[in-house]
Coordinates of C-alpha atoms in Angstrom, one line a residue:
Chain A
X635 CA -12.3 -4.1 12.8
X636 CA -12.5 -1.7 10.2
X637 CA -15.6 -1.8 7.7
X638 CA -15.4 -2.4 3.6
X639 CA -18.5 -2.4 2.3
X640 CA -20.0 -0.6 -0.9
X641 CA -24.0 -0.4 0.1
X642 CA -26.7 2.0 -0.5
X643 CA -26.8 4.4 2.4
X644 CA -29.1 6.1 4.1
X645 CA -30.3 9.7 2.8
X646 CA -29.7 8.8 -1.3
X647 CA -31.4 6.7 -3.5
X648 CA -30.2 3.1 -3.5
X649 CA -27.5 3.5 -6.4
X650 CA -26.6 6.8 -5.6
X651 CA -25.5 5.5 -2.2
X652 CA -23.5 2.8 -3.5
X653 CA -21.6 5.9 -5.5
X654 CA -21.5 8.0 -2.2
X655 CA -19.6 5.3 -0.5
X656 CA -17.0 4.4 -3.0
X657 CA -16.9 8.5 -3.1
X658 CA -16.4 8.4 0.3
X659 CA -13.8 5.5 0.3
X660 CA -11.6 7.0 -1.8
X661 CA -11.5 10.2 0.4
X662 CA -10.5 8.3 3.3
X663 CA -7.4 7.2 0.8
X664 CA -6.5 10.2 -0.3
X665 CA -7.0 11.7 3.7
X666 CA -4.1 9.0 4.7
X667 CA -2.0 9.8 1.7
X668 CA -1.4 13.2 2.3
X669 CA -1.6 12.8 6.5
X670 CA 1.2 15.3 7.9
X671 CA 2.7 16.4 5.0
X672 CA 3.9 20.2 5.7
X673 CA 4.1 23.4 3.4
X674 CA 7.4 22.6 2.2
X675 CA 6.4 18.9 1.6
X676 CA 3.1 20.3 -0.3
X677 CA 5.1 22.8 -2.7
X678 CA 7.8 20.2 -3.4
X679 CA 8.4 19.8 -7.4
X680 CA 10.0 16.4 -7.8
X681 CA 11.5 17.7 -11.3
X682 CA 10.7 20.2 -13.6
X683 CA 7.6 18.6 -15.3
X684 CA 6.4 17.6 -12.1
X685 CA 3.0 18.8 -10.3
X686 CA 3.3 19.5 -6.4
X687 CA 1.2 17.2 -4.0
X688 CA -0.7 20.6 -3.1
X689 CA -1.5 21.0 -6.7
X690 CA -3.0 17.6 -6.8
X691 CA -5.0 18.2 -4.2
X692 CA -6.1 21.4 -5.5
X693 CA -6.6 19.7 -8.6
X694 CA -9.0 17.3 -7.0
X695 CA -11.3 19.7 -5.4
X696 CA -11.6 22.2 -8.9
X697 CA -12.5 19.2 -11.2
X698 CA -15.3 18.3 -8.4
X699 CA -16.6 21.6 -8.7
X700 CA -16.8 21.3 -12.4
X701 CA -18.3 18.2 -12.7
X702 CA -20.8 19.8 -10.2
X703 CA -22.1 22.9 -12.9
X704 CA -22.3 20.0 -15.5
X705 CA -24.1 17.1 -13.2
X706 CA -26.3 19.8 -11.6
X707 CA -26.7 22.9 -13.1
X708 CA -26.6 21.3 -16.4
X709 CA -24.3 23.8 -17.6
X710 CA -20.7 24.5 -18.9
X711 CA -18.5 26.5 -17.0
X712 CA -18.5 30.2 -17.6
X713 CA -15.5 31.5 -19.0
X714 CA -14.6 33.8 -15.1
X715 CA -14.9 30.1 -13.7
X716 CA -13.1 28.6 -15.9
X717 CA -10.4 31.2 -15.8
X718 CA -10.4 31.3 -11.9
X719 CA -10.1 27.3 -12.3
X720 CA -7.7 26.8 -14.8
X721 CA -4.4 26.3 -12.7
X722 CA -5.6 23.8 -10.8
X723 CA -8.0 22.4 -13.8
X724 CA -5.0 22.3 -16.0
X725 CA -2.3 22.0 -13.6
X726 CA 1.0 22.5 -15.6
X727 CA 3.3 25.7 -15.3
X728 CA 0.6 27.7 -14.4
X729 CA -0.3 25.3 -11.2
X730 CA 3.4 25.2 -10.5
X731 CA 3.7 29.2 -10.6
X732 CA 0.7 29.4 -8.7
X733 CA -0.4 27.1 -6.2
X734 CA 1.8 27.1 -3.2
X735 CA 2.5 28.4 0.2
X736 CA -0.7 26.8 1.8
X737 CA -0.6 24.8 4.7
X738 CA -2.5 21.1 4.2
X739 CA -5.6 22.4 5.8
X740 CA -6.2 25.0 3.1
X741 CA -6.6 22.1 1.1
X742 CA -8.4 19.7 2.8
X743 CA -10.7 22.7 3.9
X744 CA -11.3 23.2 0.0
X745 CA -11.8 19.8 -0.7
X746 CA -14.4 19.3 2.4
X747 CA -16.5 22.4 1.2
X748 CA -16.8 21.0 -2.5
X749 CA -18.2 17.5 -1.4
X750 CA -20.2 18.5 0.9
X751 CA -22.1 20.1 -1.9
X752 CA -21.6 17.1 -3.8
X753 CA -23.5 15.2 -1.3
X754 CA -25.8 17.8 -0.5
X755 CA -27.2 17.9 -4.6
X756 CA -26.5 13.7 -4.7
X757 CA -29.2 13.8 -2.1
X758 CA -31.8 15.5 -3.4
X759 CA -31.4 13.4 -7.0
X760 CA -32.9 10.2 -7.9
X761 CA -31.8 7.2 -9.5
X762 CA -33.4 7.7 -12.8
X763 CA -31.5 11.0 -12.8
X764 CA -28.4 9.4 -12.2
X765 CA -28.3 7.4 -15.3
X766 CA -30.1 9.5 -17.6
X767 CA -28.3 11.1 -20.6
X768 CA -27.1 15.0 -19.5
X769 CA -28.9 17.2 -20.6
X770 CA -25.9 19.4 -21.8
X771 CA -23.7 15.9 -22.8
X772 CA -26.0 13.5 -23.8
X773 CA -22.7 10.5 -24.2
X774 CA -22.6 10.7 -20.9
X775 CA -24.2 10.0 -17.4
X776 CA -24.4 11.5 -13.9
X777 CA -23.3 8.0 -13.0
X778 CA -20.0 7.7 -15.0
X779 CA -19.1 11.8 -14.3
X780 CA -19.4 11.3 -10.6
X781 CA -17.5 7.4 -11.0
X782 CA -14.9 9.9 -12.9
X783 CA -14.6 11.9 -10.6
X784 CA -13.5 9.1 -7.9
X785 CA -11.0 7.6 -10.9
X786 CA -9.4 11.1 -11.5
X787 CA -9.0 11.3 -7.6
X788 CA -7.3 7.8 -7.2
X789 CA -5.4 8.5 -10.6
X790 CA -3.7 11.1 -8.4
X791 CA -3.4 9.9 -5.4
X792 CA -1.1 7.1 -6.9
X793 CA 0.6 10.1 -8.2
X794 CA 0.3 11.7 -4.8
X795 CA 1.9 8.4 -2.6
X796 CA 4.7 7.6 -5.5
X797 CA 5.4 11.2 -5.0
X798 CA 5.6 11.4 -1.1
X799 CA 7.5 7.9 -1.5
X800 CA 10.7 9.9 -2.4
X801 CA 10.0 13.1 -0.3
X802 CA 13.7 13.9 1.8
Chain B
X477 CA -19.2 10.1 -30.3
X478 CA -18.3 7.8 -27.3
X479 CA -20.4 7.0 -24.9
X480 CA -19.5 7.4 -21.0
X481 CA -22.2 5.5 -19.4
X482 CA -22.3 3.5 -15.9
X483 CA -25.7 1.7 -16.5
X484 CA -26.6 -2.0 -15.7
X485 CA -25.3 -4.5 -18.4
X486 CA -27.4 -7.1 -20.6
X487 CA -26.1 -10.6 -18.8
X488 CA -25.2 -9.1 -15.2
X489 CA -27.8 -8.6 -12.1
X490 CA -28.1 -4.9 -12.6
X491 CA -25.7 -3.8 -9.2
X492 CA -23.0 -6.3 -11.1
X493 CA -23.5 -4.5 -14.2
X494 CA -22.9 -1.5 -13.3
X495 CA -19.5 -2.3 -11.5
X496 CA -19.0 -4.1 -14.5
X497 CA -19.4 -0.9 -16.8
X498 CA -16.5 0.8 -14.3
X499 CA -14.3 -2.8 -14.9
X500 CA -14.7 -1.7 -18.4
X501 CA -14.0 1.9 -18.1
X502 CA -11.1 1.4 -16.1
X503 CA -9.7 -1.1 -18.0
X504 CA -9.9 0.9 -21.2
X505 CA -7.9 3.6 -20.1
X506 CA -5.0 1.3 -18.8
X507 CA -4.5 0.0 -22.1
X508 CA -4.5 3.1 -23.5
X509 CA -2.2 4.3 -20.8
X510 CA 0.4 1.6 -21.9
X511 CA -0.8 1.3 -25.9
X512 CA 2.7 0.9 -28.2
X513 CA 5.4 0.5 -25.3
X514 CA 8.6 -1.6 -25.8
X515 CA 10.0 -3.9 -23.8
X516 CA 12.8 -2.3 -22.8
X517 CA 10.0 0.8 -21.9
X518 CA 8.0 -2.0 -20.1
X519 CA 11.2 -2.8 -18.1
X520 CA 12.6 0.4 -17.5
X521 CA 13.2 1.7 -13.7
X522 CA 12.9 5.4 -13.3
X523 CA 15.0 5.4 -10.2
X524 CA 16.0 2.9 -7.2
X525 CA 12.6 2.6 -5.8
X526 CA 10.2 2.2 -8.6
X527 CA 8.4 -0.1 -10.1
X528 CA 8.6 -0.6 -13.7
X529 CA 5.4 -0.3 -15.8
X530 CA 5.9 -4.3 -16.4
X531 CA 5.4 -5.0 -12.9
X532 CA 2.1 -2.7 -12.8
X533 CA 0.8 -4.2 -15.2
X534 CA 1.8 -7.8 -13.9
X535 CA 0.7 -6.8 -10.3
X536 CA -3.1 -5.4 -11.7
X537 CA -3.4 -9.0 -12.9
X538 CA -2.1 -10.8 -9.8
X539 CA -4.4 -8.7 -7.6
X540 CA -7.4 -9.0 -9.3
X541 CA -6.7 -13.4 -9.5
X542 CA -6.6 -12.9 -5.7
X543 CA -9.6 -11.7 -5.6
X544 CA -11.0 -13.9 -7.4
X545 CA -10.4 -16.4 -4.8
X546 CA -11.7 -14.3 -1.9
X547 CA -14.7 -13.6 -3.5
X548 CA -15.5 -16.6 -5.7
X549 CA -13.8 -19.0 -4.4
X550 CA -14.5 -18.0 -0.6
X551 CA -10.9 -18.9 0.8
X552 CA -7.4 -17.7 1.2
X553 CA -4.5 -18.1 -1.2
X554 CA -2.4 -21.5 -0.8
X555 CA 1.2 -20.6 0.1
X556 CA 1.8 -21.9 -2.9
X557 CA -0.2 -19.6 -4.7
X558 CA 1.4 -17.0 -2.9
X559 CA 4.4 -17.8 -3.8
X560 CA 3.8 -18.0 -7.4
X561 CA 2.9 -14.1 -7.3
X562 CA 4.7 -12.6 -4.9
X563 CA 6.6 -10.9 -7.1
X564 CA 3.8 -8.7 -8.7
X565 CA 1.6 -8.9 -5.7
X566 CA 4.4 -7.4 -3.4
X567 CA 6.5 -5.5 -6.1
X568 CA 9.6 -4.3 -4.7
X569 CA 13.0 -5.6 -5.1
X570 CA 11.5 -9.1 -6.0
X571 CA 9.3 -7.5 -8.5
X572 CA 12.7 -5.6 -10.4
X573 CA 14.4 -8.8 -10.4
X574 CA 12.0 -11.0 -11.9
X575 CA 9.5 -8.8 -14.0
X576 CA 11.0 -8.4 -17.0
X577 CA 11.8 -9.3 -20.7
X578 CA 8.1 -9.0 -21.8
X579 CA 6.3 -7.6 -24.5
X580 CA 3.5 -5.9 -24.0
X581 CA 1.3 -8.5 -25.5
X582 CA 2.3 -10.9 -22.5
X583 CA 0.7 -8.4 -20.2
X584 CA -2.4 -7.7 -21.8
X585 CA -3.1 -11.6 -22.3
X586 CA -2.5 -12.2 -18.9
X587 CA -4.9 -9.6 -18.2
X588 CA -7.4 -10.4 -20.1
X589 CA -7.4 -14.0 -19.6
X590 CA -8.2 -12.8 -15.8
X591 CA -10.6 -10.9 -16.4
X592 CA -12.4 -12.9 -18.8
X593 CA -12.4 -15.2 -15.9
X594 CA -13.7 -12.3 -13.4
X595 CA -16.7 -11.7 -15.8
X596 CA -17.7 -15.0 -16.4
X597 CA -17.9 -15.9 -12.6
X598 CA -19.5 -12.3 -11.7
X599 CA -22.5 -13.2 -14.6
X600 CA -23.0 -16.2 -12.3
X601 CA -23.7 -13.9 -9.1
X602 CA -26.3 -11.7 -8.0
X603 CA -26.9 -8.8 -6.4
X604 CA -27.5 -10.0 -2.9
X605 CA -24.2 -12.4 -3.1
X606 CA -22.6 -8.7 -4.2
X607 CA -23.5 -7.2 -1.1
X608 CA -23.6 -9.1 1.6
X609 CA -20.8 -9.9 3.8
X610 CA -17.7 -11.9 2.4
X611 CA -17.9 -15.3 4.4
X612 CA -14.0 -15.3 4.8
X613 CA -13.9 -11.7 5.5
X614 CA -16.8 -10.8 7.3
X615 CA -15.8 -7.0 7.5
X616 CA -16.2 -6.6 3.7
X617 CA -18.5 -7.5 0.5
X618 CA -17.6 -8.4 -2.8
X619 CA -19.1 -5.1 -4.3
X620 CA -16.3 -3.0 -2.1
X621 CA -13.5 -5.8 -2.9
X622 CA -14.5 -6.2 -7.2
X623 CA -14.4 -1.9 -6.2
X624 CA -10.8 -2.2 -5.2
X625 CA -9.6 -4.3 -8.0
X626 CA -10.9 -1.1 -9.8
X627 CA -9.6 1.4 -7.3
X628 CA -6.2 -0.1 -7.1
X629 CA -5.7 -0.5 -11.1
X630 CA -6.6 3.4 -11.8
X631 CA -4.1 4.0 -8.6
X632 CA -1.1 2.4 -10.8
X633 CA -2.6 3.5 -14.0
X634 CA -1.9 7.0 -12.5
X635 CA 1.8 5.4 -11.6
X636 CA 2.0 4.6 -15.6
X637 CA 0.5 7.8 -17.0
X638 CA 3.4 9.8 -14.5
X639 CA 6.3 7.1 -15.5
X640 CA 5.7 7.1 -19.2
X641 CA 5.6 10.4 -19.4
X642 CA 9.2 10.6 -18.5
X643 CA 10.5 7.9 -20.5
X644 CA 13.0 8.7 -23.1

């Protein structure tokens, strides 16, 4: 029988574990959600103001990787990053122009790379860190950027099955 | 400025409190999500399949009352509990036929007379009950199920944001 359990785990602190396995619930989510879906399926635009599941998941992986700089390099993005970013940051007409024609593994590939640096830096962090003011945006915590991170991820994902729901 | 903080909570074992803070967060940006709708925008059916924004907002309520009992009250629905909420627990055609004619208010005081209830019980807990195995449902704890209340309102929160944003 499958396992639901939100615990510390082994290799992070004791709250940063409990984070690390919602993180890593919500993955397994939005693994299932997008199981199978093809190129075609990926670059589908259900109407005109609509984003492609491929841009979602593109989407997913780039705001990771910017909560990363801010969480642990304790800066803001440069404006190259931000510029290389910003289709699948801002998603839009710019995401629609320009993310498409990859196969779901390009994807999932991306997404894999970015957490495991996630958890690789959660690692080496300690609790204190975790809710501590950042340094760079002090109304805010490690702990809610990296719960925001999961929300914006299951934000989308609804987007993602209401979307593959009405797929031909 | 606002503060974005996950942090324990004055009046909750600190675990609790911090999955409290991401209740909180959460639930803040569903009622922004749905702040100023109609009725008729409440009841509205984008196409065939959906669900109206209504029946989210019914079904976020519904869900979190049944876990309630799983956790607090350690037992299963009655059928006749079931029965009551089918219609926003399963959604569907059930859901479009009987959701509707509400103001908005009707969905936010059901809400928040759940969670109220939610918060109260979850101040009389503590963080071992939190995270140790549910004795009706052995394969999970409380912390991953009070999670997936969380998890599965952001999931139809991200429904709402995509719906409303094609309403007329």
């Amino acid at each position: 029988m499958a396992e639901y359990r939100i615990l510390p785990l082994p290799g992070y602190a004791p709250t940063i574990g409990r984070l690390v396995a919602m993180l890593n619930d919500v993955r397994q989510t939005t693994l299932k959600a997008v199981e199978g879906l093809t190129c075609e399926q990926l670059d589908h635009l259900h109407d005109e103001q609509s984003n492609s599941i491929g841009a979602l998941l593109a989407h997913m992986a780039a705001a990771e990787r910017e909560y990363q700089i801010l969480t642990f390099e304790e800066r803001q993005p440069t404006a190259a990053e931000n510029d290389a970013w910003s289709a699948p940051l801002k998603l839009g007409d710019k995401g629609r122009r320009e993310i498409r024609g990859h196969e779901l593994q390009f994807y999932l590939d991306e997404l894999r790379r970015i957490r495991e640096a996630t958890l690789a830096a959660l690692a080496e962090h300690d609790d204190v860190w975790l809710e501590a003011p950042l340094r760079i945006a002090p109304n805010l915590n490690a702990h809610w950027a990296w719960f925001h991170i999961a929300e914006d991820e299951i934000n989308h994902r609804g987007q993602i099955r209401w979307l593959r729901a009405r797929l031909r």
